[in-house]
Amino acid sequence: MGAPFVDWEAVRLAYISSVKSYRQVANEMGVSYSKIRAHGKDEEWPAQRVAYQREAAERAIASGIAQEADRLGKIINAANAMADVIEGVFEDGQQFHRHLVPLRQDKDEETVERIFDKVDSRAIKDLTGALKDMTQVLRNLYNLPTQAEAEAQRIAAERLKLEQRRVDAESGTDKSIKVVLADGWEEMAK
């Protein structure tokens, strides 16, 4: 009676597609540890494992990038649609003069739209809030700093340059660190 048939391709795949040792794969697949080790050495399974893991990581990264690009595309489309709606609001000269007026005082459900000289301040406030929200979404989406953030970045960059110049100017001076202890602490430091 001959040796049992071993599907070495299945054993190789079990090894390279996992983080299991030769011994763990041998136990799971019912194959001799020494034979797996010999096949692995001859066919360079550890190098194949590294290549397999690298390829799997690259595929995962590419998939994540595609998903992120799709998500950002949807956000951009939503922001553009919102901008179109807001633009339409401003094209209508009567937009902020329209008011919803109840037909009957005792029922809130039935209303009619009327145009008055008085401006609808609530509509302006709502639109202003929508514009602020849209601006924040676009700033986040395109990583655009606010004016205050840009100024803080500029000041930080200038401080960094000044600090670098100061360090460069002091490059010839003594760089040793000196510790000065207050009265009474000298004894404790010994």
mmCIF file of C-alpha atoms in Angstrom:
data_model
loop_
_atom_site.group_PDB
_atom_site.id
_atom_site.type_symbol
_atom_site.label_atom_id
_atom_site.label_comp_id
_atom_site.label_asym_id
_atom_site.label_seq_id
_atom_site.Cartn_x
_atom_site.Cartn_y
_atom_site.Cartn_z
ATOM 1 C CA MET A 1 0.000 0.000 0.000
ATOM 2 C CA GLY A 2 1.491 3.384 -1.068
ATOM 3 C CA ALA A 3 1.705 6.698 0.714
ATOM 4 C CA PRO A 4 -1.558 8.644 0.933
ATOM 5 C CA PHE A 5 -2.142 11.284 -1.718
ATOM 6 C CA VAL A 6 -1.295 14.807 -0.547
ATOM 7 C CA ASP A 7 -2.628 17.837 -2.382
ATOM 8 C CA TRP A 8 0.538 19.915 -2.028
ATOM 9 C CA GLU A 9 -1.023 22.922 -3.724
ATOM 10 C CA ALA A 10 -3.737 22.987 -1.031
ATOM 11 C CA VAL A 11 -1.081 22.638 1.687
ATOM 12 C CA ARG A 12 0.981 25.458 0.130
ATOM 13 C CA LEU A 13 -2.085 27.712 -0.066
ATOM 14 C CA ALA A 14 -2.981 26.894 3.543
ATOM 15 C CA TYR A 15 0.508 28.019 4.572
ATOM 16 C CA ILE A 16 1.019 31.136 2.434
ATOM 17 C CA SER A 17 -2.487 32.507 2.988
ATOM 18 C CA SER A 18 -2.204 32.363 6.788
ATOM 19 C CA VAL A 19 0.184 33.149 9.596
ATOM 20 C CA LYS A 20 0.328 29.521 10.716
ATOM 21 C CA SER A 21 3.570 27.647 11.178
ATOM 22 C CA TYR A 22 4.520 24.547 9.182
ATOM 23 C CA ARG A 23 3.686 22.467 12.248
ATOM 24 C CA GLN A 24 0.197 24.006 12.624
ATOM 25 C CA VAL A 25 -0.577 23.418 8.927
ATOM 26 C CA ALA A 26 0.774 19.842 9.192
ATOM 27 C CA ASN A 27 -1.518 19.122 12.146
ATOM 28 C CA GLU A 28 -4.577 20.652 10.444
ATOM 29 C CA MET A 29 -4.024 18.910 7.104
ATOM 30 C CA GLY A 30 -2.792 15.573 8.464
ATOM 31 C CA VAL A 31 0.561 15.765 6.717
ATOM 32 C CA SER A 32 4.038 15.062 8.070
ATOM 33 C CA TYR A 33 5.737 18.134 9.476
ATOM 34 C CA SER A 34 9.100 17.182 7.954
ATOM 35 C CA LYS A 35 7.543 16.763 4.486
ATOM 36 C CA ILE A 36 5.816 20.154 4.698
ATOM 37 C CA ARG A 37 9.044 21.775 5.856
ATOM 38 C CA ALA A 38 10.959 20.163 2.979
ATOM 39 C CA HIS A 39 8.357 21.242 0.378
ATOM 40 C CA GLY A 40 8.247 24.729 1.867
ATOM 41 C CA LYS A 41 12.004 25.089 1.743
ATOM 42 C CA ASP A 42 12.318 23.706 -1.811
ATOM 43 C CA GLU A 43 9.458 25.860 -3.156
ATOM 44 C CA GLU A 44 10.265 28.962 -1.058
ATOM 45 C CA TRP A 45 6.896 29.161 0.687
ATOM 46 C CA PRO A 46 7.960 31.857 3.198
ATOM 47 C CA ALA A 47 8.814 34.229 0.329
ATOM 48 C CA GLN A 48 5.512 33.346 -1.355
ATOM 49 C CA ARG A 49 3.732 34.132 1.932
ATOM 50 C CA VAL A 50 5.336 37.582 2.061
ATOM 51 C CA ALA A 51 4.373 38.247 -1.579
ATOM 52 C CA TYR A 52 0.824 36.980 -0.934
ATOM 53 C CA GLN A 53 0.430 39.215 2.127
ATOM 54 C CA ARG A 54 1.840 42.218 0.251
ATOM 55 C CA GLU A 55 -0.559 41.655 -2.649
ATOM 56 C CA ALA A 56 -3.508 41.197 -0.257
ATOM 57 C CA ALA A 57 -2.594 44.433 1.527
ATOM 58 C CA GLU A 58 -2.289 46.303 -1.784
ATOM 59 C CA ARG A 59 -5.713 45.010 -2.877
ATOM 60 C CA ALA A 60 -7.233 46.033 0.456
ATOM 61 C CA ILE A 61 -5.701 49.504 0.182
ATOM 62 C CA ALA A 62 -6.917 49.879 -3.417
ATOM 63 C CA SER A 63 -10.392 48.802 -2.371
ATOM 64 C CA GLY A 64 -10.370 51.268 0.522
ATOM 65 C CA ILE A 65 -9.205 54.056 -1.780
ATOM 66 C CA ALA A 66 -11.977 53.261 -4.254
ATOM 67 C CA GLN A 67 -14.584 53.282 -1.478
ATOM 68 C CA GLU A 68 -13.260 56.583 -0.105
ATOM 69 C CA ALA A 69 -13.233 58.120 -3.589
ATOM 70 C CA ASP A 70 -16.832 56.997 -4.108
ATOM 71 C CA ARG A 71 -17.856 58.470 -0.748
ATOM 72 C CA LEU A 72 -16.107 61.769 -1.487
ATOM 73 C CA GLY A 73 -17.724 61.830 -4.932
ATOM 74 C CA LYS A 74 -21.148 61.513 -3.307
ATOM 75 C CA ILE A 75 -20.337 64.320 -0.861
ATOM 76 C CA ILE A 76 -19.179 66.556 -3.725
ATOM 77 C CA ASN A 77 -22.360 65.787 -5.693
ATOM 78 C CA ALA A 78 -24.495 66.589 -2.633
ATOM 79 C CA ALA A 79 -22.624 69.861 -2.062
ATOM 80 C CA ASN A 80 -23.070 70.804 -5.722
ATOM 81 C CA ALA A 81 -26.791 69.999 -5.556
ATOM 82 C CA MET A 82 -27.112 72.118 -2.420
ATOM 83 C CA ALA A 83 -25.257 74.987 -4.136
ATOM 84 C CA ASP A 84 -27.668 74.729 -7.075
ATOM 85 C CA VAL A 85 -30.667 74.956 -4.731
ATOM 86 C CA ILE A 86 -29.210 77.984 -2.951
ATOM 87 C CA GLU A 87 -28.418 79.625 -6.293
ATOM 88 C CA GLY A 88 -32.048 79.077 -7.323
ATOM 89 C CA VAL A 89 -33.201 80.771 -4.133
ATOM 90 C CA PHE A 90 -31.235 83.903 -4.984
ATOM 91 C CA GLU A 91 -32.545 83.955 -8.564
ATOM 92 C CA ASP A 92 -36.088 84.358 -7.204
ATOM 93 C CA GLY A 93 -36.468 88.026 -6.240
ATOM 94 C CA GLN A 94 -39.572 87.353 -4.170
ATOM 95 C CA GLN A 95 -38.114 84.416 -2.236
ATOM 96 C CA PHE A 96 -37.762 86.229 1.082
ATOM 97 C CA HIS A 97 -41.120 87.994 0.780
ATOM 98 C CA ARG A 98 -43.167 84.809 0.594
ATOM 99 C CA HIS A 99 -45.017 83.789 3.728
ATOM 100 C CA LEU A 100 -47.215 80.794 4.449
ATOM 101 C CA VAL A 101 -50.499 82.000 5.841
ATOM 102 C CA PRO A 102 -53.141 79.695 7.351
ATOM 103 C CA LEU A 103 -56.438 79.754 5.501
ATOM 104 C CA ARG A 104 -58.372 79.363 8.729
ATOM 105 C CA GLN A 105 -57.209 80.429 12.169
ATOM 106 C CA ASP A 106 -58.352 77.187 13.844
ATOM 107 C CA LYS A 107 -56.475 74.851 11.435
ATOM 108 C CA ASP A 108 -52.734 74.825 10.894
ATOM 109 C CA GLU A 109 -52.884 72.272 8.083
ATOM 110 C CA GLU A 110 -54.354 74.441 5.359
ATOM 111 C CA THR A 111 -52.030 77.249 4.275
ATOM 112 C CA VAL A 112 -51.619 79.465 1.292
ATOM 113 C CA GLU A 113 -48.505 81.244 0.036
ATOM 114 C CA ARG A 114 -48.699 85.039 0.041
ATOM 115 C CA ILE A 115 -46.189 87.709 -0.942
ATOM 116 C CA PHE A 116 -45.754 90.677 1.404
ATOM 117 C CA ASP A 117 -43.384 93.626 1.555
ATOM 118 C CA LYS A 118 -42.079 92.333 4.894
ATOM 119 C CA VAL A 119 -39.034 90.075 4.583
ATOM 120 C CA ASP A 120 -39.262 86.558 6.033
ATOM 121 C CA SER A 121 -36.398 86.756 8.547
ATOM 122 C CA ARG A 122 -36.747 83.083 9.488
ATOM 123 C CA ALA A 123 -36.126 82.069 5.859
ATOM 124 C CA ILE A 124 -33.022 84.271 5.760
ATOM 125 C CA LYS A 125 -31.779 82.761 9.026
ATOM 126 C CA ASP A 126 -32.390 79.216 7.726
ATOM 127 C CA LEU A 127 -30.580 79.972 4.479
ATOM 128 C CA THR A 128 -27.665 81.538 6.359
ATOM 129 C CA GLY A 129 -27.370 78.376 8.482
ATOM 130 C CA ALA A 130 -27.462 76.225 5.355
ATOM 131 C CA LEU A 131 -24.719 78.336 3.767
ATOM 132 C CA LYS A 132 -22.546 78.011 6.882
ATOM 133 C CA ASP A 133 -23.074 74.249 6.934
ATOM 134 C CA MET A 134 -22.255 73.940 3.235
ATOM 135 C CA THR A 135 -19.145 76.084 3.658
ATOM 136 C CA GLN A 136 -17.958 73.873 6.518
ATOM 137 C CA VAL A 137 -18.568 70.711 4.467
ATOM 138 C CA LEU A 138 -16.574 72.134 1.557
ATOM 139 C CA ARG A 139 -13.768 73.303 3.869
ATOM 140 C CA ASN A 140 -13.561 69.827 5.389
ATOM 141 C CA LEU A 141 -13.811 68.133 2.014
ATOM 142 C CA TYR A 142 -11.032 70.148 0.396
ATOM 143 C CA ASN A 143 -9.056 70.698 3.620
ATOM 144 C CA LEU A 144 -9.401 74.470 3.338
ATOM 145 C CA PRO A 145 -8.531 76.437 6.468
ATOM 146 C CA THR A 146 -10.681 79.271 7.733
ATOM 147 C CA GLN A 147 -9.162 82.738 7.677
ATOM 148 C CA ALA A 148 -8.266 82.425 11.379
ATOM 149 C CA GLU A 149 -6.728 78.979 10.860
ATOM 150 C CA ALA A 150 -4.697 80.228 7.883
ATOM 151 C CA GLU A 151 -3.423 83.166 9.952
ATOM 152 C CA ALA A 152 -2.511 80.844 12.840
ATOM 153 C CA GLN A 153 -0.618 78.613 10.392
ATOM 154 C CA ARG A 154 1.224 81.611 8.974
ATOM 155 C CA ILE A 155 2.211 82.821 12.454
ATOM 156 C CA ALA A 156 3.352 79.330 13.447
ATOM 157 C CA ALA A 157 5.489 79.103 10.284
ATOM 158 C CA GLU A 158 7.076 82.492 11.041
ATOM 159 C CA ARG A 159 7.802 81.443 14.629
ATOM 160 C CA LEU A 160 9.395 78.253 13.371
ATOM 161 C CA LYS A 161 11.624 80.227 10.989
ATOM 162 C CA LEU A 162 12.627 82.630 13.783
ATOM 163 C CA GLU A 163 13.395 79.732 16.113
ATOM 164 C CA GLN A 164 15.488 78.078 13.394
ATOM 165 C CA ARG A 165 17.435 81.325 12.863
ATOM 166 C CA ARG A 166 18.018 81.616 16.626
ATOM 167 C CA VAL A 167 19.292 78.036 16.808
ATOM 168 C CA ASP A 168 21.530 78.614 13.771
ATOM 169 C CA ALA A 169 22.923 81.807 15.343
ATOM 170 C CA GLU A 170 23.697 79.967 18.574
ATOM 171 C CA SER A 171 25.311 77.007 16.817
ATOM 172 C CA GLY A 172 28.774 78.144 17.883
ATOM 173 C CA THR A 173 27.861 78.527 21.550
ATOM 174 C CA ASP A 174 28.076 76.021 24.391
ATOM 175 C CA LYS A 175 25.212 73.521 24.092
ATOM 176 C CA SER A 176 25.716 71.884 27.484
ATOM 177 C CA ILE A 177 22.801 71.678 29.866
ATOM 178 C CA LYS A 178 23.267 73.152 33.314
ATOM 179 C CA VAL A 179 20.996 72.364 36.216
ATOM 180 C CA VAL A 180 20.775 74.914 38.993
ATOM 181 C CA LEU A 181 19.316 73.636 42.236
ATOM 182 C CA ALA A 182 17.628 75.830 44.827
ATOM 183 C CA ASP A 183 19.045 76.186 48.319
ATOM 184 C CA GLY A 184 18.836 72.965 50.283
ATOM 185 C CA TRP A 185 18.364 70.699 47.263
ATOM 186 C CA GLU A 186 22.098 70.220 46.587
ATOM 187 C CA GLU A 187 22.365 67.683 49.399
ATOM 188 C CA MET A 188 19.412 65.639 48.083
ATOM 189 C CA ALA A 189 20.890 65.552 44.586
ATOM 190 C CA LYS A 190 24.094 63.846 45.825
#
